[in-house]
């Protein structure tokens, strides 16, 4: 498979599980998209990529209410969480977030909506091809928390009826933006 | 006896609750479709499950070394690891920890081993509150019940019941609307994660080379439990070990696909060590529980069960589970795997009824992603149960006293064929054959003939008819020995005579060693190995003497008996087992032989159109012998047009003595399902390749729609040949 078929395969698989996938031209456009969909505070963890791309400033300029305090005090259900990702997997429509930094975990578990910014260059073919970067992330003996996220939170525990938004975010939006970073170890 | 009575009552009340069974059937059907979609494309389930079995077997062999590696790596990343020899020790560890931390509330995500440990009760007894956060588990906790399915704990409950529970909990009047009920859970439980002092999760994997755990979930509660509280406790069985990240990833490719038909669950979470929490390092305790697993690893016959990845599929496809649900067919763990784990984790005594409740259809073995031959392990346990607790009077006499003695067995059957006369009636479709409509009340249980006709024993058995059959074979291509089996010998001898006709037409000569006896499977399935061994010897002797090219059966259970079990049963004696092996290699199911050796569907041509038939796949033919294309090819070649019924390979409910002696009620329900799918096809003939299925389906169709005929494929082929002549 070529990177291009990975991309289309990824988009299809992600949509199949209820993820909203949108391709945008720049992080500014992504910020505008996010501003339109949010209606409350947004948790934006200060990761390496967020700093590099000055994400908080871009979001603020677009009108997103970027939360500036301790994420644990942002309420039980903040409106949005906005993060980058390390890489993605085409066959299942999954994004992978190295979430050892606690704020990434809070920004991706608590909010109603989770926005993920993905560089199409980081889309791998499938979860077998993810073994290598996963092993790389676990080199040494530092604590690690890595999350695979495939669509919004769901349950079928009442009468086997698929219901979205059980404990995690009710909506997952993936924004594909070229040129974020092709380094799978960066988030 | 007390447990027997409670068990019987449980079976009865489950059967009187058709709503549950209906729901489980709908679920089972939907499951099969989504699973099929999930494996579509370039994935090869058989290869994947063999691979997984190899991984898990290597882990079993190297478990000490891998466990040490896991512990070393986990500790290096800041985790504390505790090995608990049983669930009680595990509970105590958490209780002490909670006391030390002055913890009041534990937020829990799903952990089956905590169910095994009765964790919630143990903690509450010490004044520590536990809050289940998985939606299904929370429902169960509020209802004060135990899960009835490993993946969907509350599958047995309906939305009205959930609304009632949630209304009580919240003090509001809630309507049974699923979406809003899920919302209530979301709101109610959210605060708990923030308030909890400890978050407890299970683990789907313990990855030795990283020292981390993996969690496979959909709701997102495990991530919250592992993130918000300051302390994270991992509660896991020791058998969750894998060697590497690669092993774990391979399991993630099978588990969701086989569990729910998802390509991946919403979340897979990999956690290693003391990750940062609220500015500090988290305190993470990994409690690894033996609780009977080491003993299971040491049991050669049963240890494959520890390959289980808890996908729940063996329940989804099980006809017994679908009929009575997990609260009857299981304990903490349910259905096929539940039978085995109950025997090891709770004791054989606790598993004795459920080992007998399995009908032996092998659907579980076929669907298991870890390639566990669940049915065979259950059979083994049933033998142990019989050895320890006996098998009940009727079977004792039948197997031990009668069947082992060929002469007595056969003359009793002859006598039966005379004795039954006063109670037989003419049959609507094959009028020449009488059937038993009702048995005299004192003769047997009332329920026996209420819902199905019983076949009568044939006037003249096949073994008695054979001598009079003239075979017209000029240039014999093969000499085959016919292993007739009890069903075709005493109940449907016409299947045997049909086989001779079809084989003769293809220049094959049939011999019939008169010393052959029952294949022994009914005795074995009831756990009577001794009779099984004896019968194996008698048959091996009879067929070795006959010196034939092939041995053919018209009953797939007999095929399995001769092909697979004789060798095993006689393994202790080199001499006998060599003979048994030689026979095993020559043994085939009749349809398999006709199609794959004789190429009958190409050779036999020029048949008249015979109308529509629908085909029922017998459990042992399809899953035991992997034969399902062959009979269809034969029937199509013979001029029949095969129209498929829904779920053609779902069990008919027979299971030998199961349907008569041990679980007639469960059997009846399973048969009712089959009858419905047959009726839906609108074909006047149902073909099958098993006299056992014929007994069951002829009987049930006789009451449900006497115009539908049930016949053996070989009979239909012989009739097609007759039509040609
Ligand atoms: S063999 Fe059939 S009846 Fe027995 S446990 Fe497996 S699926 Fe259920
Ligand atoms: S025994 Fe096999 S089918 Fe049953 S739950 Fe375990 S892995 Fe799944």
PDB file of N, CA and C and ligand atoms in Angstrom, chain B residues 150 308-314 337 368-370 372 374, ligand 2:
ATOM      1  N   UNK B 150     -19.319 -12.612  29.732  1.00  0.00           N
ATOM      2  CA  UNK B 150     -18.033 -12.009  30.078  1.00  0.00           C
ATOM      3  C   UNK B 150     -17.823 -10.653  29.432  1.00  0.00           C
ATOM      4  N   UNK B 308      -7.240 -18.779  26.846  1.00  0.00           N
ATOM      5  CA  UNK B 308      -8.440 -17.942  26.669  1.00  0.00           C
ATOM      6  C   UNK B 308      -8.117 -16.451  26.750  1.00  0.00           C
ATOM      7  N   UNK B 309      -8.662 -15.680  25.817  1.00  0.00           N
ATOM      8  CA  UNK B 309      -8.494 -14.220  25.871  1.00  0.00           C
ATOM      9  C   UNK B 309      -9.811 -13.531  26.234  1.00  0.00           C
ATOM     10  N   UNK B 310     -10.751 -14.313  26.715  1.00  0.00           N
ATOM     11  CA  UNK B 310     -12.026 -13.802  27.220  1.00  0.00           C
ATOM     12  C   UNK B 310     -12.810 -12.975  26.208  1.00  0.00           C
ATOM     13  N   UNK B 311     -12.962 -13.526  25.034  1.00  0.00           N
ATOM     14  CA  UNK B 311     -13.733 -12.813  24.021  1.00  0.00           C
ATOM     15  C   UNK B 311     -15.228 -13.079  24.167  1.00  0.00           C
ATOM     16  N   UNK B 312     -15.577 -14.134  24.868  1.00  0.00           N
ATOM     17  CA  UNK B 312     -17.002 -14.433  25.071  1.00  0.00           C
ATOM     18  C   UNK B 312     -17.668 -15.160  23.913  1.00  0.00           C
ATOM     19  N   UNK B 313     -16.927 -15.405  22.840  1.00  0.00           N
ATOM     20  CA  UNK B 313     -17.549 -15.992  21.648  1.00  0.00           C
ATOM     21  C   UNK B 313     -18.116 -17.380  21.895  1.00  0.00           C
ATOM     22  N   UNK B 314     -17.457 -18.144  22.775  1.00  0.00           N
ATOM     23  CA  UNK B 314     -17.942 -19.504  22.995  1.00  0.00           C
ATOM     24  C   UNK B 314     -19.328 -19.490  23.627  1.00  0.00           C
ATOM     25  N   UNK B 337     -16.148 -22.062  28.207  1.00  0.00           N
ATOM     26  CA  UNK B 337     -14.959 -21.791  29.015  1.00  0.00           C
ATOM     27  C   UNK B 337     -15.338 -21.753  30.500  1.00  0.00           C
ATOM     28  N   UNK B 368     -13.451 -20.435  18.732  1.00  0.00           N
ATOM     29  CA  UNK B 368     -12.483 -19.919  19.709  1.00  0.00           C
ATOM     30  C   UNK B 368     -11.220 -19.366  19.042  1.00  0.00           C
ATOM     31  N   UNK B 369     -10.879 -18.102  19.306  1.00  0.00           N
ATOM     32  CA  UNK B 369      -9.726 -17.474  18.674  1.00  0.00           C
ATOM     33  C   UNK B 369      -8.395 -17.993  19.234  1.00  0.00           C
ATOM     34  N   UNK B 370      -8.468 -18.726  20.339  1.00  0.00           N
ATOM     35  CA  UNK B 370      -7.246 -19.264  20.923  1.00  0.00           C
ATOM     36  C   UNK B 370      -7.087 -20.735  20.587  1.00  0.00           C
ATOM     37  N   UNK B 372      -8.823 -23.337  21.329  1.00  0.00           N
ATOM     38  CA  UNK B 372      -9.016 -24.263  22.448  1.00  0.00           C
ATOM     39  C   UNK B 372     -10.099 -25.251  22.030  1.00  0.00           C
ATOM     40  N   UNK B 374     -12.598 -26.661  23.308  1.00  0.00           N
ATOM     41  CA  UNK B 374     -13.386 -26.582  24.544  1.00  0.00           C
ATOM     42  C   UNK B 374     -14.241 -27.819  24.750  1.00  0.00           C
TER      43      UNK B 374
HETATM   44  S1  LIG C   2     -12.512 -19.907  25.391  1.00  0.00           S
HETATM   45 FE1  LIG C   2     -12.045 -19.076  23.386  1.00  0.00          FE
HETATM   46  S2  LIG C   2     -14.044 -18.422  22.604  1.00  0.00           S
HETATM   47 FE2  LIG C   2     -14.312 -18.731  24.807  1.00  0.00          FE
HETATM   48  S3  LIG C   2     -13.962 -16.714  25.713  1.00  0.00           S
HETATM   49 FE3  LIG C   2     -11.994 -17.786  25.733  1.00  0.00          FE
HETATM   50  S4  LIG C   2     -10.987 -17.154  23.855  1.00  0.00           S
HETATM   51 FE4  LIG C   2     -13.133 -16.648  23.617  1.00  0.00          FE
END
